[in-house]
Short mmCIF file of C-alpha atoms and ligand atoms in Angstrom, two decimals:
data_model
loop_
_atom_site.label_atom_id
_atom_site.label_comp_id
_atom_site.label_asym_id
_atom_site.label_seq_id
_atom_site.Cartn_x
_atom_site.Cartn_y
_atom_site.Cartn_z
CA MET A 1 40.90 14.29 -3.05
CA ILE A 2 42.54 11.60 -0.87
CA LEU A 3 45.83 12.15 -2.75
CA ILE A 4 45.72 15.91 -2.05
CA GLY A 5 44.93 15.24 1.64
CA ASN A 6 47.88 12.84 1.96
CA LEU A 7 50.15 15.32 0.18
CA VAL A 8 49.15 18.10 2.60
CA ASN A 9 49.80 15.77 5.57
CA LEU A 10 53.24 14.91 4.20
CA LEU A 11 54.10 18.57 3.59
CA VAL A 12 53.10 19.52 7.14
CA VAL A 13 55.18 16.69 8.65
CA VAL A 14 58.19 17.61 6.44
CA TYR A 15 57.82 21.29 7.37
CA LEU A 16 57.67 20.51 11.10
CA CYS A 17 60.70 18.19 10.83
CA TRP A 18 62.59 20.88 9.03
CA GLN A 19 61.65 23.46 11.69
CA MET A 20 62.73 21.08 14.45
CA LEU A 21 66.07 20.33 12.74
CA ALA A 22 66.59 24.09 12.28
CA GLY A 23 66.26 24.31 16.07
CA ARG A 24 62.98 26.26 16.10
CA TYR A 25 61.11 23.48 17.97
CA MET A 26 62.13 21.07 20.68
CA PRO A 27 61.36 17.36 19.97
CA GLY A 28 58.53 17.55 22.56
CA ASP A 29 56.95 20.51 20.68
CA PHE A 30 57.31 18.57 17.46
CA VAL A 31 55.38 15.54 18.86
CA TYR A 32 52.73 17.85 20.34
CA LEU A 33 52.23 19.71 17.03
CA ILE A 34 52.08 16.49 15.00
CA SER A 35 49.43 14.94 17.28
CA SER A 36 47.41 18.21 17.34
CA PHE A 37 47.54 18.35 13.58
CA SER A 38 46.39 14.76 13.16
CA ALA A 39 43.51 15.37 15.66
CA PHE A 40 42.55 18.46 13.64
CA ILE A 41 42.53 16.44 10.39
CA THR A 42 40.44 13.67 11.98
CA ASN A 43 37.85 16.20 13.22
CA LEU A 44 37.81 17.96 9.87
CA SER A 45 37.12 14.74 7.98
CA GLY A 46 34.41 13.86 10.55
CA LEU A 47 32.82 17.25 9.86
CA ALA A 48 32.97 16.66 6.10
CA GLN A 49 31.25 13.29 6.60
CA ILE A 50 28.47 14.90 8.69
CA VAL A 51 27.90 17.54 5.99
CA SER A 52 27.62 14.86 3.31
CA GLU A 53 25.21 12.81 5.51
CA MET A 54 23.14 15.96 6.06
CA GLN A 55 22.87 16.33 2.32
CA THR A 56 21.62 12.75 1.97
CA HIS A 57 19.14 13.18 4.84
CA SER A 58 17.82 16.41 3.39
CA MET A 59 16.81 14.38 0.33
CA TYR A 60 14.78 12.04 2.56
CA ILE A 61 13.20 15.03 4.32
CA GLU A 62 12.22 16.45 0.94
CA ASN A 63 10.44 13.16 0.14
CA ILE A 64 8.66 13.14 3.51
CA THR A 65 7.46 16.74 3.17
CA LYS A 66 6.23 15.92 -0.35
CA ILE A 67 4.17 13.05 1.08
CA LEU A 68 2.87 15.17 3.97
CA ASP A 69 1.87 17.97 1.61
CA TYR A 70 0.28 15.57 -0.90
CA GLU A 71 -3.36 16.27 -1.45
CA SER A 72 -5.20 13.46 -3.22
CA PRO A 73 -7.82 14.51 -5.80
CA ARG A 74 -10.51 13.30 -3.39
CA ILE A 75 -9.16 15.39 -0.47
CA ARG A 76 -8.86 18.39 -2.78
CA GLN A 77 -12.50 17.92 -3.73
CA ALA A 78 -13.50 17.82 -0.03
CA ASN A 79 -11.45 20.97 0.66
CA ASP A 80 -13.12 22.74 -2.26
CA CYS A 81 -16.49 21.79 -0.79
CA ALA A 82 -15.48 23.19 2.59
CA LYS A 83 -14.41 26.44 0.90
CA ASN A 84 -17.76 26.66 -0.94
CA LYS A 85 -19.39 26.06 2.46
CA THR A 86 -22.05 24.00 0.68
CA GLY A 87 -20.58 20.69 1.75
CA VAL A 88 -21.29 19.44 -1.75
CA PRO A 89 -18.85 19.51 -4.68
CA ALA A 90 -19.57 22.00 -7.44
CA ASN A 91 -20.53 19.28 -9.97
CA ILE A 92 -23.22 17.80 -7.69
CA PRO A 93 -26.45 19.78 -7.42
CA THR A 94 -27.24 20.50 -3.77
CA ASN A 95 -30.82 19.31 -4.21
CA THR A 96 -29.76 15.76 -5.26
CA THR A 97 -32.63 13.53 -4.17
CA LEU A 98 -31.77 10.15 -2.74
CA PRO A 99 -33.19 7.21 -4.64
CA GLU A 100 -36.15 5.38 -3.15
CA HIS A 101 -35.37 2.21 -1.18
CA ALA A 102 -31.99 3.75 -0.44
CA ASP A 103 -31.01 0.74 1.64
CA ALA A 104 -31.84 -1.82 -1.01
CA GLU A 105 -28.26 -2.17 -2.17
CA LYS A 106 -24.92 -1.54 -0.60
CA ILE A 107 -22.81 -0.27 -3.51
CA LEU A 108 -24.14 0.77 -6.89
CA ALA A 109 -22.04 2.13 -9.76
CA GLU A 110 -24.04 3.76 -12.55
CA ASN A 111 -22.61 4.65 -15.96
CA VAL A 112 -19.20 5.47 -14.54
CA ASN A 113 -16.57 6.83 -16.93
CA PHE A 114 -13.05 7.47 -15.70
CA ARG A 115 -9.66 8.48 -17.03
CA TYR A 116 -6.37 9.27 -15.28
CA GLY A 117 -5.54 12.94 -15.91
CA ASN A 118 -5.78 13.63 -19.63
CA GLY A 119 -5.07 10.01 -20.54
CA ALA A 120 -7.20 7.56 -22.46
CA ILE A 121 -10.52 6.47 -21.01
CA VAL A 122 -9.98 3.58 -18.56
CA LEU A 123 -13.55 2.86 -17.41
CA GLN A 124 -16.50 3.43 -19.66
CA ASN A 125 -20.15 3.05 -18.94
CA MET A 126 -19.29 0.91 -15.92
CA ASN A 127 -22.33 -0.47 -14.10
CA LEU A 128 -22.11 -2.66 -11.05
CA ARG A 129 -24.26 -3.57 -8.09
CA ILE A 130 -22.90 -5.19 -4.95
CA GLU A 131 -25.31 -6.34 -2.27
CA LYS A 132 -24.34 -6.43 1.36
CA GLY A 133 -22.52 -9.67 2.21
CA GLU A 134 -22.02 -10.63 -1.44
CA LYS A 135 -18.79 -12.24 -2.67
CA VAL A 136 -17.96 -10.56 -5.95
CA ALA A 137 -15.13 -11.62 -8.27
CA LEU A 138 -13.68 -9.25 -10.87
CA VAL A 139 -11.91 -11.06 -13.68
CA GLY A 140 -10.49 -10.05 -17.04
CA ARG A 141 -7.22 -9.43 -18.81
CA ASN A 142 -4.47 -7.23 -17.40
CA GLY A 143 -5.13 -3.55 -17.99
CA SER A 144 -8.90 -4.02 -18.39
CA GLY A 145 -9.58 -1.60 -15.50
CA LYS A 146 -10.30 -3.92 -12.53
CA SER A 147 -7.95 -2.20 -10.07
CA THR A 148 -9.12 1.21 -11.20
CA LEU A 149 -12.72 0.17 -10.58
CA VAL A 150 -11.81 -1.04 -7.09
CA LYS A 151 -10.00 2.25 -6.37
CA LEU A 152 -13.10 4.19 -7.37
CA LEU A 153 -15.29 1.94 -5.21
CA MET A 154 -12.90 2.68 -2.34
CA ASP A 155 -13.31 6.40 -2.99
CA PHE A 156 -9.66 7.04 -3.85
CA TYR A 157 -10.56 9.34 -6.71
CA PRO A 158 -13.48 11.73 -7.29
CA ILE A 159 -16.11 10.43 -9.66
CA GLN A 160 -15.75 12.17 -13.02
CA GLU A 161 -18.86 10.99 -14.85
CA GLY A 162 -21.76 8.84 -13.70
CA GLN A 163 -22.16 8.07 -10.03
CA ILE A 164 -21.39 5.57 -7.31
CA LEU A 165 -23.76 5.23 -4.38
CA TYR A 166 -23.20 3.75 -0.95
CA ASN A 167 -26.52 2.71 0.56
CA GLY A 168 -28.19 5.01 -1.91
CA VAL A 169 -26.06 8.06 -1.06
CA PRO A 170 -23.67 9.43 -3.72
CA TYR A 171 -20.01 9.06 -2.75
CA SER A 172 -19.49 12.79 -3.20
CA ARG A 173 -21.77 13.38 -0.19
CA PHE A 174 -19.30 11.65 2.13
CA ASP A 175 -16.25 13.28 3.67
CA ALA A 176 -12.92 12.22 2.17
CA GLY A 177 -11.72 9.10 3.99
CA GLN A 178 -15.13 8.27 5.44
CA LEU A 179 -15.88 5.55 2.89
CA THR A 180 -12.28 4.45 2.42
CA GLY A 181 -12.22 3.57 6.13
CA LYS A 182 -14.99 1.02 5.59
CA PHE A 183 -12.71 -1.10 3.41
CA SER A 184 -10.06 -3.57 4.57
CA THR A 185 -7.64 -4.36 1.80
CA VAL A 186 -5.15 -7.04 0.86
CA PHE A 187 -3.21 -6.02 -2.23
CA GLN A 188 -0.33 -7.79 -3.89
CA ASP A 189 1.91 -4.82 -3.14
CA SER A 190 0.48 -3.67 0.20
CA PRO A 191 3.29 -1.71 1.84
CA ILE A 192 5.22 -2.87 4.90
CA TYR A 193 6.75 -0.15 7.08
CA ALA A 194 10.01 -0.07 9.04
CA LEU A 195 8.02 -0.14 12.29
CA SER A 196 7.19 -2.88 14.77
CA ILE A 197 5.12 -5.89 13.74
CA ALA A 198 2.32 -4.66 16.03
CA GLU A 199 2.31 -1.21 14.40
CA ASN A 200 2.30 -2.81 10.96
CA VAL A 201 -0.77 -4.81 11.93
CA LEU A 202 -2.65 -1.94 13.59
CA MET A 203 -1.36 0.77 11.23
CA ARG A 204 -1.10 3.01 14.27
CA GLU A 205 0.67 3.12 17.62
CA LEU A 206 0.16 0.24 20.03
CA LEU A 207 -1.61 1.94 22.94
CA SER A 208 -3.13 -0.59 25.29
CA ALA A 209 -3.35 -4.19 26.44
CA SER A 210 -6.47 -4.60 24.29
CA ASP A 211 -4.42 -3.47 21.27
CA GLU A 212 -1.88 -6.18 22.10
CA LYS A 213 -4.68 -8.73 22.32
CA LEU A 214 -6.06 -7.63 18.95
CA VAL A 215 -2.61 -7.90 17.32
CA MET A 216 -2.14 -11.37 18.79
CA GLU A 217 -5.59 -12.48 17.63
CA ALA A 218 -4.93 -11.11 14.13
CA LEU A 219 -1.58 -12.90 13.91
CA VAL A 220 -3.08 -16.17 15.15
CA PHE A 221 -5.79 -15.83 12.49
CA SER A 222 -3.31 -15.14 9.70
CA GLY A 223 -1.00 -17.98 10.77
CA LEU A 224 1.97 -15.77 11.68
CA TRP A 225 1.71 -15.98 15.46
CA LYS A 226 4.01 -19.00 15.89
CA LYS A 227 6.80 -17.21 14.05
CA VAL A 228 6.29 -13.87 15.85
CA ASN A 229 5.97 -15.48 19.26
CA ALA A 230 9.35 -17.16 18.80
CA LEU A 231 11.08 -13.81 18.22
CA GLU A 232 12.95 -12.25 21.14
CA ASN A 233 10.88 -9.06 20.99
CA GLY A 234 7.67 -10.71 19.81
CA ILE A 235 5.16 -8.25 18.34
CA HIS A 236 7.55 -5.37 19.14
CA THR A 237 10.16 -6.68 16.68
CA ILE A 238 11.00 -4.04 14.08
CA LEU A 239 10.61 -4.97 10.44
CA THR A 240 13.44 -4.37 7.98
CA LYS A 241 16.87 -3.00 8.87
CA GLU A 242 16.14 0.47 7.51
CA PHE A 243 16.15 2.08 10.95
CA ASP A 244 17.14 -0.78 13.22
CA ASP A 245 20.10 -3.14 12.77
CA GLU A 246 18.16 -5.75 14.74
CA GLY A 247 15.14 -5.47 12.46
CA ILE A 248 14.06 -8.64 10.65
CA TYR A 249 12.89 -9.48 7.16
CA LEU A 250 9.94 -11.76 6.49
CA SER A 251 9.49 -14.06 3.50
CA GLY A 252 6.97 -13.18 0.75
CA GLY A 253 4.38 -15.56 2.20
CA GLU A 254 4.93 -14.20 5.73
CA TYR A 255 4.47 -10.63 4.51
CA GLN A 256 1.15 -11.65 2.96
CA LYS A 257 0.11 -13.18 6.30
CA LEU A 258 0.99 -9.90 7.97
CA ILE A 259 -1.23 -8.05 5.50
CA ILE A 260 -4.06 -10.52 6.23
CA ALA A 261 -3.53 -9.80 9.95
CA ARG A 262 -3.78 -6.07 9.14
CA ALA A 263 -7.09 -6.62 7.34
CA TYR A 264 -8.33 -8.69 10.32
CA ALA A 265 -7.36 -5.98 12.81
CA HIS A 266 -8.90 -3.20 10.73
CA GLN A 267 -12.28 -4.96 10.73
CA GLY A 268 -13.68 -3.02 7.78
CA GLU A 269 -17.14 -4.00 6.65
CA ILE A 270 -16.04 -4.55 3.04
CA LEU A 271 -12.98 -6.60 2.13
CA VAL A 272 -11.04 -5.97 -1.05
CA PHE A 273 -8.45 -8.43 -2.35
CA ASP A 274 -6.48 -7.39 -5.40
CA GLU A 275 -4.54 -10.42 -6.64
CA PRO A 276 -2.72 -10.78 -3.33
CA ALA A 277 -1.58 -14.33 -3.99
CA SER A 278 -0.03 -14.00 -7.41
CA SER A 279 3.54 -14.10 -6.06
CA LEU A 280 2.94 -17.16 -3.88
CA ASP A 281 3.38 -20.86 -4.58
CA PRO A 282 0.13 -22.81 -5.22
CA LEU A 283 -0.11 -24.23 -1.68
CA ALA A 284 0.49 -20.85 -0.02
CA GLU A 285 -1.99 -19.32 -2.45
CA TYR A 286 -4.63 -21.92 -1.57
CA GLU A 287 -4.08 -21.30 2.14
CA LEU A 288 -4.21 -17.51 1.70
CA PHE A 289 -7.38 -17.65 -0.38
CA HIS A 290 -9.20 -19.68 2.24
CA LYS A 291 -8.00 -17.38 5.01
CA MET A 292 -9.32 -14.38 3.06
CA MET A 293 -12.68 -16.04 2.53
CA ARG A 294 -12.90 -17.01 6.21
CA LEU A 295 -12.10 -13.39 7.12
CA GLY A 296 -14.84 -12.18 4.82
CA ALA A 297 -17.38 -14.90 5.69
CA ASP A 298 -20.02 -12.45 6.96
CA LYS A 299 -18.82 -9.39 5.03
CA THR A 300 -19.01 -8.02 1.54
CA VAL A 301 -15.96 -9.26 -0.37
CA ILE A 302 -14.70 -7.88 -3.68
CA TYR A 303 -11.78 -9.76 -5.14
CA ILE A 304 -9.75 -9.42 -8.28
CA THR A 305 -8.27 -12.68 -9.37
CA HIS A 306 -6.59 -14.09 -12.42
CA ARG A 307 -6.96 -17.66 -11.08
CA MET A 308 -10.32 -18.55 -12.52
CA ALA A 309 -10.83 -21.42 -10.06
CA ALA A 310 -11.01 -18.80 -7.29
CA ALA A 311 -13.97 -17.13 -8.98
CA VAL A 312 -16.12 -20.26 -9.24
CA ASP A 313 -17.82 -19.86 -5.85
CA ALA A 314 -18.46 -16.11 -6.14
CA ASP A 315 -22.06 -14.90 -5.81
CA CYS A 316 -21.44 -12.74 -8.86
CA ILE A 317 -18.57 -12.68 -11.35
CA TYR A 318 -17.91 -9.60 -13.47
CA TYR A 319 -15.89 -10.20 -16.61
CA ILE A 320 -14.35 -6.83 -17.46
CA GLU A 321 -12.80 -5.85 -20.75
CA ASP A 322 -11.69 -2.43 -22.00
CA GLY A 323 -13.06 -0.76 -18.87
CA THR A 324 -16.56 -2.08 -19.17
CA VAL A 325 -18.51 -5.10 -17.89
CA ARG A 326 -18.92 -7.60 -20.75
CA GLU A 327 -20.44 -10.48 -18.80
CA ARG A 328 -21.83 -10.89 -15.31
CA GLY A 329 -23.42 -13.69 -13.32
CA LYS A 330 -22.64 -16.87 -11.46
CA HIS A 331 -20.03 -19.30 -12.76
CA GLU A 332 -22.52 -21.82 -14.15
CA ALA A 333 -24.50 -19.14 -15.99
CA LEU A 334 -21.36 -17.64 -17.51
CA MET A 335 -20.15 -21.07 -18.60
CA GLN A 336 -23.48 -21.69 -20.31
CA LEU A 337 -23.17 -18.34 -22.05
CA GLN A 338 -20.00 -19.68 -23.71
CA GLY A 339 -18.60 -16.18 -23.89
CA GLN A 340 -15.22 -14.73 -22.96
CA TYR A 341 -15.37 -15.84 -19.32
CA CYS A 342 -16.03 -19.41 -20.44
CA GLN A 343 -13.14 -19.19 -22.89
CA MET A 344 -10.73 -17.82 -20.28
CA TYR A 345 -11.81 -20.41 -17.71
CA THR A 346 -11.51 -23.30 -20.16
CA ILE A 347 -8.06 -22.24 -21.36
CA GLN A 348 -6.78 -21.95 -17.79
CA MET A 349 -8.23 -25.27 -16.70
CA LYS A 350 -6.64 -26.99 -19.71
CA GLY A 351 -3.32 -25.48 -18.61
CA TYR A 352 -3.70 -27.04 -15.15
CA GLU A 353 -4.63 -30.44 -16.61
P1 LIG B 1 -6.21 -4.14 -14.26
O1 LIG B 1 -6.38 -4.05 -12.78
O2 LIG B 1 -7.39 -4.76 -14.94
O3 LIG B 1 -4.94 -4.80 -14.67
P2 LIG B 1 -5.81 -1.27 -14.13
O4 LIG B 1 -7.02 -0.68 -13.56
O5 LIG B 1 -4.63 -1.44 -13.24
O6 LIG B 1 -6.17 -2.66 -14.85
O7 LIG B 1 -5.35 -0.40 -15.36
C1 LIG B 1 -6.26 0.01 -16.39
C2 LIG B 1 -5.55 1.03 -17.25
O8 LIG B 1 -5.31 2.21 -16.51
C3 LIG B 1 -4.20 0.56 -17.79
O9 LIG B 1 -4.09 1.00 -19.12
C4 LIG B 1 -3.21 1.27 -16.90
O10 LIG B 1 -2.04 1.54 -17.60
C5 LIG B 1 -3.95 2.56 -16.54
N1 LIG B 1 -3.57 3.05 -15.20
C6 LIG B 1 -3.68 2.38 -14.04
N2 LIG B 1 -3.28 3.14 -12.99
C7 LIG B 1 -2.90 4.33 -13.53
C8 LIG B 1 -2.39 5.54 -12.97
N3 LIG B 1 -2.18 5.69 -11.66
N4 LIG B 1 -2.12 6.55 -13.82
C9 LIG B 1 -2.33 6.43 -15.16
N5 LIG B 1 -2.81 5.31 -15.74
C10 LIG B 1 -3.09 4.27 -14.94
#
C-alpha cells in the first residue's frame, strides 16, 4: 500500500515536471501544484486513519452496548415477575408462608441444588445457616463449589432447586439487586476501573464534601492514604493509562487495599471475602486478613480461604466437597473429628513447618 502511494506521488511529480518543462506551467505554478498535492495527500491519509480508528472504536461500542443490554438471570426473573404482575416468580407459589421465628437466623440455605446452564451439577443438597454477626469460613479443594455458593448467597443467580432465606424470607421475594446491595465484597479479581481513585472507592460519582471524607476515611482504614495523599491529584488521580496519559498504576497489594477501601465505603451489612490474598506475599496477606477482620468486626463475615490458618478463629467452618457440605463446626471440633478438614489442615501446617 505504501509502495503504491509512493509510486503515485512520484508519477504526479514527474508529470508536473514534464508539464513545466513543456512550458505548460510556470515554475511558480509548479511549486503551488506540488504543495497543494502534498497537502491533499496528507489530508487523505489523515482521513484514512480516522476511518480505521472509527472501526476500532465501533468494536468498543459494541462491547459497551452488549454490557448495557446484558440481563442477568436474576434480573430476567424479576422482569418476568413484573410481567406476571404477581411480584412472585412462577416457580414460587404466591401463598408461600414465612417460617415461624423468621428473625431467628440471618441466612439459611436449604437443600440447594445448582448447575450452570445445562452443565454438571455444581451444588447439591447444600445446607447452610449463617447467624447475624457470625464469622464463617468456607474451605475445600478448588472447584468444590465455594464461589458458586457465595454467588447464590449474594443473589447473583435465581435459585433453581431448594431455597435460600434472608431473615426467613425466600430470596425470590426480594427485588433483583436488593439483597446483593447488602453485601460488601473483596474478591481476588475485583475489577479496577479507569476512573479516579475516589470513584473506584465509591463505585459512583464523587458528589459532595462528605463523599470526599468517606473516601479519605476508607483509604486511611485500608492503609492506602499515605500513597494517595502524596499524589499530585490525590483522590482525583485517574487509575490506569487507558483514558488518561497521566493515569497511574498501583501494585497488586495496593489494588487490594483499594478494594478493601471500597468494601469499607460501601458499608454492607455482610462482608464476603473470596480468597483476596492469594496473590500477595505472606506479610501483605497477614496485614490484609487482619484489616478484613477489623472491617467485619461487628458484621456477618463469609470468607473463602485456602490458608487453613485463617479459618481457625471462625465461628463456623464449612468443609465443602463436590458441591456439598461434608463437615461443619469450629476448628477444634473438626480437628477432633479427624476428617478431611483435619487432614487438609495438618498437611498445610506440615508444609509451613
Ligand atoms: P471453588 O470456588 O470451590 O473453586 P467454583 O464455585 O468456582 O469452585 O466452581 C465450581 C464448579 O463450577 C467448577 O467445576 C467450575 O468449573 C464451575 N463453574 C464456576 N463458575 C462457572 C460459570 N460461570 N459457568 C460454568 N461453570 C462454572
